[in-house]
Amino acid sequence: MELASARQRRHRQPLGRTLAQIAPHIPLILCCCSSIVPFLWMLMASFRNYKELVTSRSFFPQVWTLKNYQDIITRVNFPVAFKNSVIVAISVTVVMVLTSSALGFVFAKYRFWGKEQLFTILLSTMMVPFAVVLVPLYLTVGKLGLINQLGGIIVTGFWSTFGVFMMRQFMETIPTEIIDAARIDGAGEPRIFFTIVIPMASAPMAALATFGFMDNWDSFLWPLVVLNSPNKQTIPLIIAGLRSLFWTRYELWAAGSMLSVVPIMAVYAFASKYFIRGIAMSGLKA
Amino acid sequence: MAEKERLVAGAGGIPRAEMWRGSDATTLARIRREARKALRKPQFWFGLAVLVPSLIWYGIFSFGPILQAFPMAFRYYKIVDPAHSPWVGLDNFRFVLGDQLLRISAKNTVTWAVLAFTLMLPLSLFISVCLANVARGRNLYQAIIFLPVVVSLVAVSLLFRMVLDPEVGQVNRLLAMLSLPQPRWLSDTKTALLTCVLIGTWKGLGFHVVILTAGILNIPTELYDAAQVDGVNEWQRFRHITLPLLGHTLLLITVLLAIGCLQEFTAPFVLTEGGPGTATYTYNMFIYKEAFQQMRFGIATAAALLQFAVILVITLLQLKLLRPQWSY
């Protein structure tokens, strides 16, 4: 629609046209700055020493130091927390994406008795706030002997109702004829699923995987409840613990936060397309 | 025709249609039935292999805990001897509703939601309209605006505690340089809640912008062309085309935003621990405190069920009142 309006105005008011084209960029640039500048402040703070952080007015540190990172890594058990976070985020993401795709496929392409009712019941669990299941789930995990174990937060993430919903939406767009053709050629269902459906669904699966990774990397309340001992904790718990451990030592906070932010930003740099497309898709379909 | 001739090996037991050309109607119907059965038989086992573990997991980790929550809310839960927890009827709910801290936390949570709505909706709409109107650089803008969504809320909370420190924080130093008033942000009872919501808006903006932009770009361009012919201005175009046709997307966003705000936990827990005083104490912090600091499981679950009821009512109201009349 902008093209049409631009074409009409070209003859009469070239200035108005240029203004109309530039105008929407201004709030966007401001918005981008406000998203980035706090991170830059944090990055800069992580390279300063305490004295300079409190007194200095310049944007860049006068003396660059890596001591904050050294302190965080040696004094806060950071490598262990990093390992724990990686184990949790990756195992949950892999399993969750597989279960969501398989269930999504079954709900989209199979016909069985009570399918829609079962799907509605699954979806309705999304309505229940996490606080309602917090205590019963804690007791269930306790009965399985998984309190203070990474397994306690891994096993509760193996299925995701949102994931099933999202994958079903996509699987319904795959033509049934392709699947039937493979059946006639003698392919078994597992083979159809792994060699035909999964390659076709790779884009939404990548989007779901990025959500899953992000969610589990950042998850706070549930790990806070389940994991107690320091060598079992994940990065968000360690980072939140910096508050009381180093009261108002902002340069250490900044270094710790940077260490937790960098992996997710690295993932985002490669997969921002999938993050954004996935979010946009889930919004359009709902 | 012999039975074994009908089933052709190597094709998953599916009869070939051409073998039956010229047969009578009942035979054709039988073939069709058998073909359908042959096509669906492997599905049974694969479907079972997927559904059974899924249902077991849901039974243990989803349906089970939800169902357990209801009786738990009516008991005085004994941690050492759960089997003999006495039934106390509505006492837990009575205790919760009479609790001073609960009233404060409920009020804070509602204020949080109202503030979040008034900040987030206009701002995200404005940014998305801008995004939909730029010819170039949309993906880059979107990627940058989305960045705070990706970063963990705990890290963001620590970041803002540093940046907004009244004495040494970067924001107040910037304001001092410009000789503007310097609020005490998170350390002042009056501004703490608003500051938390501002931080939440900063973090969540990208998410809403991406959904809204996708919605706007999905509106058929013919409608805008028609409006162009009728000579409408930018505001009329937004008010009478974009806004009504964005109804479904806006509904989704309001529902998600309400559900999210009413369950706020991590941000106030890390930013302020509910303080100063109880200025930013939220409902979920109350539930967490009752459950894992006071170890009163029954009371915590009763409070959670009340929250569930409120969220359910609000969501249903939103779906009923805000359901758009227009579609395309």
XYZ file of C-alpha atoms in Angstrom:
614
model
C 0.000 0.000 0.000
C 2.928 2.285 0.587
C 4.078 1.819 -2.981
C 0.765 2.989 -4.347
C 0.665 6.061 -2.161
C 4.274 6.865 -2.997
C 3.612 6.613 -6.706
C 0.669 8.980 -6.503
C 2.500 11.613 -4.558
C 5.656 11.528 -6.661
C 4.532 14.208 -9.089
C 3.137 16.666 -6.591
C 5.199 16.619 -3.411
C 8.562 14.908 -3.467
C 9.407 16.385 -0.033
C 6.249 15.028 1.591
C 6.977 11.675 0.093
C 10.478 11.501 1.474
C 9.215 12.616 4.882
C 6.519 9.942 4.859
C 9.168 7.365 4.071
C 11.589 8.530 6.740
C 9.061 9.183 9.525
C 8.454 5.566 10.616
C 12.213 4.969 10.855
C 12.666 7.479 13.686
C 10.690 5.679 16.427
C 12.149 2.385 15.230
C 15.706 3.621 15.573
C 14.937 4.979 19.062
C 13.385 1.661 19.993
C 16.425 -0.264 18.736
C 18.750 2.004 20.714
C 16.777 1.421 23.892
C 17.040 -2.334 23.324
C 20.784 -2.302 22.837
C 22.174 0.444 25.071
C 21.474 -1.313 28.421
C 23.408 -4.354 27.164
C 26.326 -2.133 26.167
C 26.288 -0.549 29.632
C 26.393 -4.007 31.143
C 29.205 -5.096 28.821
C 31.249 -2.023 29.720
C 30.534 -2.443 33.437
C 31.816 -6.011 33.292
C 35.266 -4.752 32.263
C 35.618 -2.066 34.961
C 36.896 -2.355 38.500
C 34.581 -1.453 41.377
C 36.077 1.959 42.096
C 35.812 3.070 38.514
C 32.254 1.806 38.157
C 31.138 3.950 41.069
C 32.975 7.118 40.063
C 33.565 7.143 36.318
C 31.346 9.067 33.965
C 32.752 7.835 30.667
C 31.085 5.214 28.507
C 34.187 3.103 28.005
C 36.235 1.848 30.971
C 39.487 3.734 31.539
C 41.258 0.567 32.627
C 40.041 -2.619 30.986
C 40.140 -5.615 33.308
C 39.176 -9.275 33.033
C 39.326 -9.775 36.785
C 35.519 -9.757 37.167
C 35.146 -12.693 34.831
C 37.967 -14.491 36.610
C 36.229 -13.936 39.960
C 32.892 -15.172 38.692
C 34.359 -18.302 37.176
C 36.510 -19.236 40.156
C 34.368 -18.124 43.096
C 30.806 -18.963 42.035
C 31.029 -22.460 40.606
C 30.071 -21.036 37.240
C 31.470 -23.859 35.040
C 29.345 -26.445 36.886
C 26.217 -24.312 36.523
C 26.994 -23.848 32.834
C 27.330 -27.612 32.367
C 24.042 -28.197 34.232
C 22.219 -25.605 32.137
C 23.533 -27.120 28.910
C 22.480 -30.637 29.959
C 18.992 -29.499 30.936
C 18.334 -27.186 27.997
C 19.597 -29.565 25.325
C 18.052 -32.801 26.604
C 14.666 -31.184 27.223
C 14.685 -29.423 23.851
C 15.588 -32.539 21.844
C 13.012 -34.772 23.519
C 10.302 -32.080 23.565
C 10.659 -31.322 19.854
C 10.459 -35.037 18.992
C 7.427 -35.716 21.193
C 5.656 -32.575 19.967
C 6.215 -33.480 16.313
C 5.107 -37.083 16.801
C 1.990 -36.102 18.748
C 1.293 -33.245 16.356
C 1.542 -35.686 13.431
C -0.771 -38.214 15.089
C -3.333 -35.540 15.977
C -3.197 -33.990 12.509
C -3.190 -37.063 10.258
C -4.645 -39.998 12.192
C -8.270 -40.716 12.840
C -9.187 -42.391 16.073
C -12.012 -42.429 18.532
C -12.141 -39.409 20.855
C -9.319 -37.555 19.087
C -10.772 -34.058 19.271
C -11.888 -34.537 22.873
C -8.425 -35.758 23.871
C -6.804 -32.793 22.117
C -9.142 -30.367 23.900
C -8.252 -31.938 27.251
C -4.539 -31.590 26.483
C -4.995 -27.955 25.450
C -6.997 -27.165 28.573
C -3.939 -27.952 30.716
C -2.393 -24.809 29.215
C -5.058 -22.762 31.009
C -3.961 -23.919 34.448
C -1.460 -21.512 36.031
C 1.831 -23.085 37.035
C 1.275 -22.088 40.668
C -1.621 -24.569 40.914
C 0.576 -27.552 40.078
C 3.666 -26.184 41.836
C 3.178 -28.083 45.095
C 1.620 -31.310 43.713
C 4.282 -31.490 41.010
C 6.978 -30.952 43.620
C 5.558 -33.828 45.665
C 5.335 -36.050 42.563
C 8.936 -35.336 41.646
C 9.818 -36.012 45.286
C 8.149 -39.430 45.147
C 10.278 -40.271 42.123
C 13.369 -39.338 44.139
C 14.290 -36.500 41.790
C 14.398 -33.563 44.212
C 17.760 -31.819 43.953
C 18.481 -33.804 40.776
C 18.756 -32.354 37.291
C 16.409 -35.172 36.268
C 13.676 -33.459 38.272
C 13.585 -30.495 35.931
C 14.397 -32.502 32.805
C 11.600 -35.052 33.024
C 8.905 -32.425 33.624
C 9.833 -30.767 30.326
C 9.660 -33.799 28.037
C 6.213 -32.937 26.672
C 4.985 -29.461 25.827
C 1.327 -28.796 25.126
C 2.175 -25.594 23.283
C 4.599 -27.603 21.139
C 1.957 -30.227 20.316
C -0.499 -27.474 19.389
C 2.028 -25.696 17.189
C 3.176 -28.866 15.406
C -0.384 -30.054 14.821
C -1.187 -26.719 13.186
C 1.715 -27.235 10.823
C 1.229 -30.969 10.171
C -2.297 -30.275 8.980
C -0.827 -28.334 6.054
C 1.168 -31.371 4.832
C -0.843 -33.015 2.016
C -2.187 -36.423 3.072
C -1.616 -37.643 -0.506
C 2.142 -37.608 -0.004
C 1.834 -39.763 3.090
C -0.594 -42.146 1.395
C 1.710 -42.421 -1.612
C 4.534 -43.474 0.684
C 2.240 -46.020 2.335
C 1.338 -47.506 -1.030
C 5.023 -47.757 -1.834
C 5.347 -49.872 1.269
C 6.930 -47.468 3.749
C 6.170 -48.153 7.401
C 4.791 -45.412 9.626
C 8.043 -44.773 11.534
C 9.852 -44.455 8.211
C 7.200 -42.058 6.888
C 7.491 -39.988 10.037
C 11.275 -39.814 10.086
C 12.050 -39.541 6.371
C 9.064 -37.643 4.981
C 7.247 -35.716 7.708
C 10.244 -34.529 9.721
C 12.166 -33.099 6.744
C 9.025 -31.243 5.651
C 8.456 -29.905 9.160
C 12.031 -28.783 9.745
C 11.195 -25.049 9.828
C 8.544 -25.187 12.590
C 10.655 -27.766 14.423
C 13.579 -25.363 14.390
C 11.304 -22.595 15.681
C 10.011 -24.854 18.444
C 13.552 -25.939 19.312
C 14.675 -22.336 19.682
C 11.696 -21.596 21.985
C 12.410 -24.721 23.975
C 16.082 -23.905 24.386
C 15.353 -20.297 25.355
C 12.654 -21.283 27.843
C 14.752 -23.901 29.566
C 17.935 -21.857 29.581
C 16.053 -19.032 31.335
C 13.701 -21.081 33.483
C 13.787 -19.838 37.088
C 10.883 -20.701 39.402
C 10.824 -24.478 38.894
C 14.608 -24.996 39.188
C 14.556 -22.679 42.224
C 12.106 -25.062 43.881
C 13.695 -28.353 42.809
C 17.453 -27.677 42.934
C 19.056 -26.719 46.233
C 22.682 -27.747 46.429
C 25.149 -25.391 44.700
C 26.658 -28.037 42.425
C 23.229 -28.886 40.986
C 22.114 -25.335 40.214
C 21.586 -23.871 36.766
C 22.849 -20.511 35.521
C 19.769 -18.368 36.365
C 19.904 -19.579 39.985
C 23.629 -18.847 40.265
C 23.155 -15.418 38.693
C 20.250 -14.565 40.996
C 22.430 -15.685 43.904
C 25.008 -13.012 43.013
C 22.653 -10.420 44.559
C 23.190 -11.605 48.096
C 26.672 -13.035 47.553
C 28.187 -9.795 46.232
C 25.876 -7.065 47.539
C 25.899 -4.117 45.084
C 29.144 -5.329 43.473
C 27.694 -4.397 40.102
C 30.833 -5.171 38.105
C 30.597 -8.811 39.236
C 26.885 -8.921 38.499
C 27.589 -7.558 35.047
C 30.271 -10.164 34.349
C 28.023 -12.994 35.558
C 25.059 -11.729 33.527
C 27.232 -11.374 30.428
C 28.367 -14.990 30.789
C 24.750 -16.160 30.990
C 23.622 -13.936 28.116
C 26.353 -14.774 25.606
C 25.293 -18.380 24.773
C 21.703 -17.387 24.146
C 22.781 -14.412 22.037
C 25.018 -16.727 20.026
C 22.080 -19.054 19.392
C 19.944 -16.045 18.537
C 22.489 -14.644 16.081
C 22.250 -17.827 14.031
C 18.576 -18.532 14.471
C 16.881 -15.122 14.849
C 14.936 -15.906 11.678
C 13.409 -18.995 13.299
C 12.658 -17.238 16.586
C 10.803 -14.428 14.847
C 9.090 -16.563 12.244
C 8.005 -19.022 14.910
C 6.531 -16.295 17.121
C 4.787 -14.660 14.177
C 3.419 -18.032 13.074
C 2.060 -18.926 16.489
C 0.352 -15.525 16.597
C -1.272 -15.849 13.183
C -2.564 -19.340 13.689
C -4.037 -18.947 17.136
C -10.504 -64.953 -7.581
C -8.166 -66.584 -5.084
C -7.520 -64.863 -1.775
C -3.742 -64.678 -2.210
C -3.978 -63.177 -5.679
C -5.954 -60.297 -4.292
C -3.222 -59.242 -1.937
C -0.152 -58.200 -3.816
C 3.026 -58.641 -1.843
C 5.458 -55.742 -1.648
C 2.742 -53.150 -1.614
C 1.902 -53.465 2.038
C -0.880 -55.891 1.264
C -2.823 -53.369 -0.787
C -4.914 -54.801 -3.684
C -4.188 -53.242 -7.032
C -7.147 -51.473 -8.582
C -6.490 -52.489 -12.189
C -6.884 -56.158 -11.318
C -10.487 -55.464 -10.570
C -11.526 -53.461 -13.567
C -14.928 -54.658 -14.669
C -15.870 -56.229 -11.358
C -19.296 -55.704 -9.839
C -20.081 -53.007 -7.284
C -19.976 -55.150 -4.136
C -16.534 -56.468 -4.976
C -15.286 -52.936 -5.582
C -16.704 -51.813 -2.260
C -14.962 -54.705 -0.532
C -11.677 -53.838 -2.177
C -12.022 -50.256 -1.123
C -12.691 -51.326 2.445
C -9.683 -53.608 2.494
C -7.462 -51.011 0.916
C -8.461 -48.559 3.614
C -7.771 -51.143 6.300
C -4.379 -51.963 4.808
C -3.507 -48.270 4.727
C -4.569 -47.736 8.307
C -3.181 -50.846 9.979
C 0.403 -49.633 10.458
C -1.029 -46.381 11.775
C -2.535 -48.229 14.695
C 0.816 -49.362 16.062
C 2.623 -46.119 15.403
C -0.244 -44.139 16.910
C -0.211 -46.369 19.959
C 3.557 -46.058 20.332
C 3.212 -42.258 20.340
C 0.034 -41.875 22.361
C 0.671 -44.336 25.190
C 3.923 -42.805 26.529
C 2.446 -39.347 26.030
C -0.629 -40.166 28.059
C 1.474 -41.775 30.794
C 3.611 -38.638 31.020
C 0.559 -36.372 31.025
C -1.021 -38.566 33.688
C 1.984 -38.266 35.994
C 3.182 -34.723 35.374
C 0.137 -32.807 34.188
C -3.328 -34.251 34.863
C -2.196 -35.877 38.098
C -0.845 -32.725 39.787
C -3.826 -30.659 38.580
C -6.259 -33.152 40.084
C -4.231 -33.468 43.294
C -4.331 -29.709 43.776
C -8.072 -29.698 44.492
C -8.166 -31.992 47.560
C -4.889 -30.485 48.763
C -6.462 -27.036 49.023
C -9.031 -28.392 51.489
C -6.536 -30.116 53.793
C -4.103 -29.137 56.455
C -1.188 -30.753 54.646
C 1.227 -32.572 56.953
C 4.580 -32.940 55.251
C 5.839 -35.736 57.501
C 2.611 -37.730 57.299
C 0.658 -36.675 54.194
C -1.706 -39.640 54.347
C -3.230 -38.391 57.604
C -3.620 -34.742 56.675
C -6.874 -33.615 58.275
C -9.684 -32.242 56.123
C -10.236 -28.600 57.038
C -12.947 -27.588 54.581
C -12.723 -23.965 53.540
C -10.331 -22.932 56.309
C -7.398 -22.522 53.914
C -9.410 -20.220 51.674
C -10.644 -18.286 54.709
C -7.091 -17.861 55.958
C -5.879 -16.739 52.535
C -8.662 -14.205 52.033
C -8.105 -12.749 55.493
C -4.345 -12.421 55.084
C -3.005 -8.866 54.979
C -0.058 -9.718 52.725
C -2.349 -11.473 50.276
C -4.491 -8.368 49.876
C -1.428 -6.257 49.239
C 0.023 -8.759 46.768
C -3.288 -9.087 44.932
C -3.578 -5.311 44.693
C 0.008 -5.040 43.428
C -0.578 -7.760 40.848
C -3.717 -6.082 39.500
C -1.968 -2.699 39.409
C 0.917 -4.378 37.587
C -1.460 -5.794 34.971
C -3.267 -2.459 34.449
C 0.014 -0.543 34.105
C 1.419 -3.195 31.757
C -1.645 -2.935 29.535
C -1.586 0.846 29.328
C 2.120 0.835 28.474
C 2.409 -2.228 26.287
C -0.620 -2.065 24.007
C -0.260 1.471 22.560
C 3.518 1.230 22.380
C 3.629 -2.142 20.640
C 0.844 -1.107 18.241
C 2.680 2.091 17.361
C 5.988 0.308 16.759
C 4.328 -2.410 14.669
C 2.540 0.130 12.476
C 5.901 1.833 11.921
C 7.492 -1.531 11.136
C 4.762 -2.434 8.659
C 5.271 0.908 6.902
C 9.006 0.792 6.311
C 10.120 -0.474 2.941
C 13.615 -1.460 4.021
C 15.324 -2.897 7.068
C 12.255 -4.473 8.626
C 14.031 -7.718 9.476
C 16.976 -5.942 11.033
C 14.741 -3.701 13.174
C 12.721 -6.700 14.234
C 15.797 -8.713 15.147
C 17.112 -5.896 17.364
C 13.775 -5.096 19.006
C 13.320 -8.803 19.718
C 16.715 -9.118 21.421
C 15.514 -8.372 25.006
C 12.883 -11.123 24.674
C 15.617 -13.680 24.163
C 17.786 -12.721 27.114
C 17.043 -14.338 30.457
C 14.804 -12.380 32.810
C 17.200 -12.951 35.697
C 20.088 -11.361 33.795
C 17.826 -8.500 32.666
C 16.702 -7.920 36.256
C 20.282 -7.717 37.516
C 21.157 -5.481 34.591
C 18.417 -3.002 35.485
C 19.210 -3.073 39.176
C 22.658 -1.890 38.197
C 21.573 0.607 35.547
C 18.839 2.105 37.748
C 20.840 2.350 40.968
C 19.938 5.811 42.326
C 23.540 6.811 43.099
C 25.886 5.002 40.750
C 23.503 3.796 38.019
C 24.059 4.863 34.428
C 20.505 6.179 33.925
C 20.586 8.641 36.802
C 24.051 9.810 35.798
C 22.715 10.466 32.320
C 19.754 12.363 33.797
C 22.122 14.362 36.018
C 24.176 15.360 32.994
C 20.990 16.625 31.336
C 19.959 18.266 34.672
C 16.706 16.330 34.771
C 15.076 15.057 37.985
C 16.515 11.731 39.136
C 13.892 9.372 40.549
C 15.002 6.683 42.985
C 13.461 4.025 40.735
C 13.410 0.656 42.507
C 14.354 2.023 45.928
C 11.280 4.239 46.299
C 7.957 2.743 47.408
C 6.091 5.065 45.066
C 8.041 4.329 41.892
C 9.168 0.718 42.425
C 6.132 -0.976 40.915
C 6.031 1.322 37.891
C 9.750 0.763 37.353
C 9.236 -3.016 37.425
C 6.472 -2.700 34.835
C 8.674 -0.461 32.674
C 11.372 -3.124 32.751
C 8.795 -5.776 31.904
C 7.594 -3.672 28.981
C 11.161 -3.211 27.768
C 11.663 -6.978 27.886
C 8.323 -8.002 26.360
C 7.890 -5.349 23.683
C 9.607 -7.323 20.917
C 7.358 -10.330 21.399
C 4.189 -8.282 20.977
C 5.632 -6.263 18.119
C 6.483 -9.401 16.141
C 2.984 -10.855 16.548
C 1.255 -7.555 15.735
C 3.465 -6.833 12.718
C 2.719 -10.265 11.295
C -0.976 -9.528 11.820
C -0.796 -6.144 10.095
C 1.164 -7.500 7.136
C -1.463 -10.211 6.782
C -4.260 -7.714 6.108
C -5.042 -7.763 2.367
C -3.546 -4.729 0.598
C -6.672 -4.289 -1.565
C -8.419 -2.785 1.452
C -5.741 -0.114 1.771
C -5.864 0.528 -1.985
C -9.607 1.035 -1.781
C -9.145 3.443 1.117
C -6.514 5.282 -0.907
C -9.032 5.807 -3.680
C -11.499 7.165 -1.144
C -8.833 9.612 0.025
C -8.532 8.694 3.699
C -5.696 9.967 5.876
C -3.195 7.934 7.892
C -5.191 8.055 11.127
C -8.474 7.022 9.478
C -6.668 4.203 7.747
C -5.322 2.951 11.069
C -8.574 3.512 12.966
C -10.985 2.012 10.437
C -8.956 -0.657 8.620
C -5.907 -1.769 10.584
C -7.415 -1.737 14.061
C -10.680 -3.593 13.347
C -9.013 -6.187 11.135
C -6.287 -6.745 13.713
C -8.997 -7.794 16.169
C -8.058 -11.466 16.430
C -4.369 -10.700 16.935
C -5.155 -8.035 19.551
C -7.428 -10.453 21.359
C -4.651 -13.046 21.487
C -2.231 -10.448 22.807
C -4.546 -9.151 25.525
C -5.264 -12.688 26.699
C -1.564 -13.633 26.790
C -0.610 -10.355 28.477
C -3.256 -10.725 31.187
C -2.291 -14.329 31.893
C 1.398 -13.382 32.028
C 0.966 -10.317 34.271
C -1.227 -12.116 36.788
C 1.527 -14.729 37.242
C 4.472 -12.358 37.562
C 7.203 -13.871 39.731
C 10.773 -13.824 38.462
C 11.111 -10.097 37.773
C 9.978 -8.820 41.202
C 11.734 -11.733 42.955
C 15.114 -10.827 41.459
C 14.639 -7.060 41.056
C 13.292 -6.097 44.467
C 12.427 -9.249 46.468
C 8.987 -7.665 46.735
C 10.308 -4.487 48.326
C 10.825 -1.804 49.298
C 8.463 -2.939 52.039
C 5.749 -4.716 50.103
C 5.596 -2.285 47.185
C 6.267 -4.928 44.526
C 5.128 -8.079 46.336
C 3.156 -10.103 43.768
C 0.605 -12.864 44.138
C 2.913 -15.620 42.930
C 5.538 -14.521 45.449
C 2.888 -15.012 48.138
C 2.221 -18.542 46.866
C 5.945 -19.314 46.725
C 6.469 -17.994 50.256
C 3.557 -19.989 51.685
C 4.662 -23.167 49.924
C 8.431 -23.266 50.273
C 9.301 -20.885 53.106
C 6.358 -21.453 55.473
C 5.865 -24.996 54.132
C 2.068 -24.568 54.247
C 1.211 -26.558 51.136
C -2.566 -26.481 51.664
C -2.698 -22.707 51.963
C -0.397 -22.176 48.987
C -2.529 -24.426 46.803
C -5.749 -22.736 47.957
C -4.244 -19.368 46.985
C -3.202 -20.819 43.620
C -6.713 -22.118 42.943
C -8.145 -18.669 43.682
C -5.676 -17.265 41.165
C -6.745 -19.911 38.644
C -10.392 -18.925 39.102
C -9.606 -15.239 38.597
C -7.509 -15.902 35.494
C -10.201 -18.160 34.064
C -12.923 -15.543 34.597
C -10.792 -12.747 33.133
C -9.832 -14.828 30.089
C -13.437 -15.855 29.428
C -14.579 -12.226 29.831
C -11.925 -11.079 27.385
C -12.922 -13.744 24.880
C -16.579 -12.782 25.221
C -16.295 -8.989 25.283
C -13.412 -8.453 22.887
C -14.299 -11.015 20.231
C -13.969 -9.072 16.976
C -16.922 -8.773 14.629
C -14.742 -8.305 11.579
C -12.657 -10.746 9.659
C -11.068 -11.027 6.257
